[in-house]
mmCIF file of C-alpha atoms in Angstrom:
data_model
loop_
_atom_site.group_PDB
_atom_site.id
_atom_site.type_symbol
_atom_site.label_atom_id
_atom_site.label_comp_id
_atom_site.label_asym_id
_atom_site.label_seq_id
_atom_site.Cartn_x
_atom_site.Cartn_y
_atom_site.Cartn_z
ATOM 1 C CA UNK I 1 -4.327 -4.027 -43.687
ATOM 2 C CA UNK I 2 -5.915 -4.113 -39.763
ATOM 3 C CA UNK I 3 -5.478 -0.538 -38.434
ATOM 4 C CA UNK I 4 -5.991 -0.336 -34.202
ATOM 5 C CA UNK I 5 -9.196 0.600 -33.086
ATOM 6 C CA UNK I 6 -9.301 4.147 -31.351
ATOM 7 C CA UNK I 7 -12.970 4.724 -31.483
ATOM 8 C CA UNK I 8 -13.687 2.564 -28.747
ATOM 9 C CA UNK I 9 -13.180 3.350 -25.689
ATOM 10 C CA UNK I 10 -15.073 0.670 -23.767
ATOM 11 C CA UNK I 11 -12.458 -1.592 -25.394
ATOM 12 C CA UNK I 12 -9.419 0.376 -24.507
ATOM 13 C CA UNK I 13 -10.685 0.840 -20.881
ATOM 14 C CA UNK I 14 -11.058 -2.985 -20.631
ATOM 15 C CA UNK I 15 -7.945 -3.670 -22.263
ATOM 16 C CA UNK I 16 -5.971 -1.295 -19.773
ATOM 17 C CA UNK I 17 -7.759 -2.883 -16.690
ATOM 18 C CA UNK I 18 -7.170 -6.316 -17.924
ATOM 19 C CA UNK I 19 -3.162 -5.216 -18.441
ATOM 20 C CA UNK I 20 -2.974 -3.913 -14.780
ATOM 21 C CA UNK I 21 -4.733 -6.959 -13.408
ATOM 22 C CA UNK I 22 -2.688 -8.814 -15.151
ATOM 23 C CA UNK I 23 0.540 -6.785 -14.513
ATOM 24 C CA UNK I 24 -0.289 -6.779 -11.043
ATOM 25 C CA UNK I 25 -0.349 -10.857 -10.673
ATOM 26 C CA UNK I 26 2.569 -11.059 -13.209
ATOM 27 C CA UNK I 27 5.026 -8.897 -11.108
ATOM 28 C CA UNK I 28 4.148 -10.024 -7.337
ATOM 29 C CA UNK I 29 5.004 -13.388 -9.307
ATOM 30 C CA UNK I 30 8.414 -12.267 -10.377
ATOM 31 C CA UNK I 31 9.201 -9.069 -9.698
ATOM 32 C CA UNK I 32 11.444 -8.815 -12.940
ATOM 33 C CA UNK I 33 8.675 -9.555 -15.475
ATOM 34 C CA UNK I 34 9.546 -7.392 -19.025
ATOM 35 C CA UNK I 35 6.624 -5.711 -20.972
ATOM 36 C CA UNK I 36 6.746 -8.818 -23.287
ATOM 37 C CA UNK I 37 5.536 -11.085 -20.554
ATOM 38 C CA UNK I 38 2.933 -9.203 -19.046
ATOM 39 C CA UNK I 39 1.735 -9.038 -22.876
ATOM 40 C CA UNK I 40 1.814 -12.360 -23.256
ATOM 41 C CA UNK I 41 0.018 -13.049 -19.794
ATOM 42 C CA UNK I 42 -2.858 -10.309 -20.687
ATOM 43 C CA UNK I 43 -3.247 -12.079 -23.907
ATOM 44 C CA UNK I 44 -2.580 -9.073 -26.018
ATOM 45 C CA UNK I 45 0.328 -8.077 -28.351
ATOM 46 C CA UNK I 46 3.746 -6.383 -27.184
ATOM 47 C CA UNK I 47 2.273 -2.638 -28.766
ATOM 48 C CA UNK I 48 -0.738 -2.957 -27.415
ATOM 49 C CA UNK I 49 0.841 -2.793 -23.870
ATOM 50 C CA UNK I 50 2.561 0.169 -24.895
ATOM 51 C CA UNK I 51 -0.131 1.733 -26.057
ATOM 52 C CA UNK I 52 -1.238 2.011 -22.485
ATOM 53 C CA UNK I 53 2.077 2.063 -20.464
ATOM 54 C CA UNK I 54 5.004 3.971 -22.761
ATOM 55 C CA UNK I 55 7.399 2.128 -20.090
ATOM 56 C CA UNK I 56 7.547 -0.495 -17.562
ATOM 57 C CA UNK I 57 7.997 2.528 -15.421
ATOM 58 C CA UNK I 58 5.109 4.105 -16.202
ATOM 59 C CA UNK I 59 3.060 0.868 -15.462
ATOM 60 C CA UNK I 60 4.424 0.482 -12.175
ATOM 61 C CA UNK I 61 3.455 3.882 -11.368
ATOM 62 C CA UNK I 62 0.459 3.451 -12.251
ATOM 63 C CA UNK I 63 0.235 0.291 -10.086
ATOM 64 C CA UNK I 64 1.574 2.125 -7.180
ATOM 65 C CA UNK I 65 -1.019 4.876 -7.674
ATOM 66 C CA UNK I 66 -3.240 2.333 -7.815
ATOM 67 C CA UNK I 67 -2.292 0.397 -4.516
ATOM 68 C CA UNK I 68 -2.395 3.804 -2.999
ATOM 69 C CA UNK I 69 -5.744 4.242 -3.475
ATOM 70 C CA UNK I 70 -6.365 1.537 -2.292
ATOM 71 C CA UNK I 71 -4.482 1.749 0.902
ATOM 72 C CA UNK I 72 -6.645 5.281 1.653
ATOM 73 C CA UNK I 73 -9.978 3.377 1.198
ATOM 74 C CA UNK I 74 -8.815 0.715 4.359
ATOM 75 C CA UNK I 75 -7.529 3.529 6.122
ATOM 76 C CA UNK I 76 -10.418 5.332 6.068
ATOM 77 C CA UNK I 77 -13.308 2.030 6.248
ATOM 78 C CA UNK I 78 -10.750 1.083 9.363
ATOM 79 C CA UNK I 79 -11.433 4.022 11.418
ATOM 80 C CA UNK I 80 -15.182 4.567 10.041
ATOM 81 C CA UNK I 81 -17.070 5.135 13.737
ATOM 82 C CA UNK I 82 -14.116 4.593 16.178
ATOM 83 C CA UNK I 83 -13.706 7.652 18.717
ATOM 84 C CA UNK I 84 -11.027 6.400 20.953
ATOM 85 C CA UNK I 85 -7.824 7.220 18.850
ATOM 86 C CA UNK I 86 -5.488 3.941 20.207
ATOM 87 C CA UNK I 87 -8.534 1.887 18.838
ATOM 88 C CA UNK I 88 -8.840 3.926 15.675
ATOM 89 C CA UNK I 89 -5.262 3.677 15.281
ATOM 90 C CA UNK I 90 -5.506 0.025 15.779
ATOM 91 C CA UNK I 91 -7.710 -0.769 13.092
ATOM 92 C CA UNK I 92 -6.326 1.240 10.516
ATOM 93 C CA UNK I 93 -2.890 -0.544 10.360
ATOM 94 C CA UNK I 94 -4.557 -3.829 10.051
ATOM 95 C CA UNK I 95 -6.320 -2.219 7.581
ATOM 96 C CA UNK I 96 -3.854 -1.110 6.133
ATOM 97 C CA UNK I 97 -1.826 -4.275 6.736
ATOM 98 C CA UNK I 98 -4.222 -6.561 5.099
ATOM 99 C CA UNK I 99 -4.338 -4.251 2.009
ATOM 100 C CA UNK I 100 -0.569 -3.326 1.610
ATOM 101 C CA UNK I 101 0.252 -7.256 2.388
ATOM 102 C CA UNK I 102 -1.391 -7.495 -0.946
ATOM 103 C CA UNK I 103 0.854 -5.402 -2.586
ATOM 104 C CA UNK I 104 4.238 -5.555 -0.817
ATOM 105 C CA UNK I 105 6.159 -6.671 -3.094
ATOM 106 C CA UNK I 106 5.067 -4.407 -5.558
ATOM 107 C CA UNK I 107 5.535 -1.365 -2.874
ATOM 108 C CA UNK I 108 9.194 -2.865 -2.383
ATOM 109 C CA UNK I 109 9.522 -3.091 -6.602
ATOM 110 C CA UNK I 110 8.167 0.171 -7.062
ATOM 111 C CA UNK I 111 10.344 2.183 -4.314
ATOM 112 C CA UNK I 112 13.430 1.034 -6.687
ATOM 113 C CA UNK I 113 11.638 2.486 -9.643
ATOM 114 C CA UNK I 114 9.789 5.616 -8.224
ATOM 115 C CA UNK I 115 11.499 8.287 -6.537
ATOM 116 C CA UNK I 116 11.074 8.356 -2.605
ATOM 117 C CA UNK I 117 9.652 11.600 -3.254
ATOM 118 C CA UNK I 118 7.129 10.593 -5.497
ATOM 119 C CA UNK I 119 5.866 7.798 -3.271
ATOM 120 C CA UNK I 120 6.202 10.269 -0.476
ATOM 121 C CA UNK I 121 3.675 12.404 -2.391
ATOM 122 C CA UNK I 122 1.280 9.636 -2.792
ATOM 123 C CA UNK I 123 0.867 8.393 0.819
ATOM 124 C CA UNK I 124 0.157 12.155 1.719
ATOM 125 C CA UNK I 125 -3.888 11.878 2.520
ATOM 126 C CA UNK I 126 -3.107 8.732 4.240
ATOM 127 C CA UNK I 127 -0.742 10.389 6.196
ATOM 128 C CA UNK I 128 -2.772 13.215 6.992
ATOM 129 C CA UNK I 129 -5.532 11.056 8.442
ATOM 130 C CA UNK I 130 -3.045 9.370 10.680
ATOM 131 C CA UNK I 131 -1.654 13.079 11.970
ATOM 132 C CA UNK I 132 -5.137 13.829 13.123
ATOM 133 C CA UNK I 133 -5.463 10.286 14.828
ATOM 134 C CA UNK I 134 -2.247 10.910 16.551
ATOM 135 C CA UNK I 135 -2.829 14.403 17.487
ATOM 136 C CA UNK I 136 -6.002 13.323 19.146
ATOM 137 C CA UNK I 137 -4.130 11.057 20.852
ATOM 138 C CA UNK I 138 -1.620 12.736 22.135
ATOM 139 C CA UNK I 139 -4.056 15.672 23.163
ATOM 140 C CA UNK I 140 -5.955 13.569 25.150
ATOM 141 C CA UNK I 141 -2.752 11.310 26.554
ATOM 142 C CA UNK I 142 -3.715 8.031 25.149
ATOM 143 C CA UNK I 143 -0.561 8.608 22.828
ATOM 144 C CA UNK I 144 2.826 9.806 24.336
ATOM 145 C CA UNK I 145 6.065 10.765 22.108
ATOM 146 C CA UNK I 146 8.458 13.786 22.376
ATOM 147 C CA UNK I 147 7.611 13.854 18.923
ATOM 148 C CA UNK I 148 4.927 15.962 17.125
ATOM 149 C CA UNK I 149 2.075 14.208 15.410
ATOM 150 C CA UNK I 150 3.331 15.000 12.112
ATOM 151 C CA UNK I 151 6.435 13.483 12.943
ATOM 152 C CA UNK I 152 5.459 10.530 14.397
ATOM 153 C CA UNK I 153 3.337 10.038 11.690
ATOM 154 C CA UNK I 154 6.624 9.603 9.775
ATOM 155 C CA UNK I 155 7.728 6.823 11.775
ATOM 156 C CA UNK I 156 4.568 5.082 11.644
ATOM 157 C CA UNK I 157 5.408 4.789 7.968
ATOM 158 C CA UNK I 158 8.522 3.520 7.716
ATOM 159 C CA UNK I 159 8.140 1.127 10.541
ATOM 160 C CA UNK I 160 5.617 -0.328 8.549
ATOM 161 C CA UNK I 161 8.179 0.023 5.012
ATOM 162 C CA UNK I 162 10.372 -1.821 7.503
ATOM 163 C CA UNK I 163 8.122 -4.346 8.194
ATOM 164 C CA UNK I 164 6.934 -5.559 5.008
ATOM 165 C CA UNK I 165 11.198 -5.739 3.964
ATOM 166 C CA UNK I 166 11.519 -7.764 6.722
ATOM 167 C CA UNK I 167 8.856 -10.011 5.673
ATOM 168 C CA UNK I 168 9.921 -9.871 1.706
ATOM 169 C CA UNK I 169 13.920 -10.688 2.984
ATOM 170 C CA UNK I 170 11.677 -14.368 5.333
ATOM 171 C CA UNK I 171 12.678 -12.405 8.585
ATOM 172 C CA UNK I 172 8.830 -12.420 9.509
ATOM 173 C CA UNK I 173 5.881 -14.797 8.687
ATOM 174 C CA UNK I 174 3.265 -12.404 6.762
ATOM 175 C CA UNK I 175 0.827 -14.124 8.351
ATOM 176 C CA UNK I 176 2.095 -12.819 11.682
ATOM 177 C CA UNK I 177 3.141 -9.311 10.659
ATOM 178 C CA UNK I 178 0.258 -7.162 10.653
ATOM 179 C CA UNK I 179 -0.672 -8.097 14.190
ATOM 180 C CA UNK I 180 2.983 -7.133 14.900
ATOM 181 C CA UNK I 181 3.418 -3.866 13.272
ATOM 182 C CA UNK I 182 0.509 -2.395 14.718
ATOM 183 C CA UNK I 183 1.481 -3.738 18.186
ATOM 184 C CA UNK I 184 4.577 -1.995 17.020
ATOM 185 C CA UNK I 185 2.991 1.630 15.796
ATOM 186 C CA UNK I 186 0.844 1.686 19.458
ATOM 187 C CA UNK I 187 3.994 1.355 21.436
ATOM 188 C CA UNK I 188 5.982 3.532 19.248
ATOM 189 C CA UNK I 189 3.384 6.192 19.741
ATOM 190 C CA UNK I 190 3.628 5.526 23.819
ATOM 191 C CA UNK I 191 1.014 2.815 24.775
ATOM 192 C CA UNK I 192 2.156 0.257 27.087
ATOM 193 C CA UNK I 193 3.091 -3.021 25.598
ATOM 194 C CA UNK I 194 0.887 -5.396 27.217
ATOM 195 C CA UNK I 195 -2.009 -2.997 26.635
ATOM 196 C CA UNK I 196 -1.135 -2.534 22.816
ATOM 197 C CA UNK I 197 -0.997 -6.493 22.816
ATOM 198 C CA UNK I 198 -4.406 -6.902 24.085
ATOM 199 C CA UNK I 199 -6.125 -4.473 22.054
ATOM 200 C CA UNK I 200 -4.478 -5.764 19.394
ATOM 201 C CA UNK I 201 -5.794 -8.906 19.963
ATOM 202 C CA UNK I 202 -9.552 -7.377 21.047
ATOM 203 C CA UNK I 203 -9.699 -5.415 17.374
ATOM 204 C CA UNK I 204 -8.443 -8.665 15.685
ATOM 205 C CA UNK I 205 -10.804 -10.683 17.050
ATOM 206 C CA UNK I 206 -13.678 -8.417 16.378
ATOM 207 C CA UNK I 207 -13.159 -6.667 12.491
#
């Protein structure tokens, strides 16, 4: 009788990667996709899924975790170099944008499935990176809000929650939105419209 292999863990490592790419593609697909279909996507039976993931739960989390991650890294290669904060602010939510775009459906699956809390917890380094950007900011008066950095920082994040509903729910084009959500951050955070527009555009046109 065939026994699973445990002593390899080049194997396991490959299958797990090859169930979260595969997960990954299955669920921005169709958001409801059971454990049995993302087995039978991955090409591997229904226990060897669970061998990874105990539940579905578990394997969005680790998705999320995942897309996290991954959200820090643009964050951070966004503002690599830039001094003035509106710029640095700039790039980093089209960095962001064209990362999280990636995974908003996902995001929008996983805040029904992981607490607020929990995904609170995960965005906190990207979040702390933005405080300092908008503390800079606001120390300097490029940025004006009667609200503290940390604060604002909190806004900046749900406006751009907001934004990728809006563009799940066909309120928004996607290919539009990241252009507008930053335009939106920069004004939230007290640059003038027109000016947010245009260095929108500048930082667009110039990765």
């Amino acid at each position: 009788m065939a026994t699973m292999t445990t002593g390899n863990p080049s194997r396991a490592d490959a299958n797990r990667r090859r169930i979260l790419d595969v997960a990954l593609a299955e669920l921005l697909r169709d958001p409801d996709a059971s454990m049995d279909q993302i087995a039978r996507a991955a090409g591997v039976v229904r226990r060897t899924v669970y061998g990874h993931f105990p539940s579905r739960e578990a394997l969005i989390s680790t998705l999320t975790d995942e897309a996290v991650q991954a959200l820090a890294d643009a964050d951070a290669a966004g503002r690599t170099g830039v001094t003035d904060p509106a710029e640095a602010l700039a790039r980093s939510v089209l960095a962001l944008w064209a990362t999280a775009d990636r995974y908003r459906l996902l995001i929008a699956l996983a805040q029904r499935t992981v607490t607020v809390q929990g995904i609170r917890e995960r965005l906190a380094p990207v979040r702390a990176a933005k405080i300092r950007v908008l503390q800079q900011g606001l120390e300097e008066g490029v940025f004006t809000s009667p609200l503290p950095a940390p604060a604002l920082a909190y806004v900046h994040e749900q406006t751009l929650f907001a934004v990728m509903e809006a563009v799940n729910d066909g309120l928004l084009a996607a290919e539009e939105a990241g252009r507008a959500a930053t335009v939106t951050v920069l004004t939230s955070a007290g640059v003038p419209a027109s000016l947010a527009t245009a260095l929108v555009t500048r930082v667009s046109a110039h990765p």
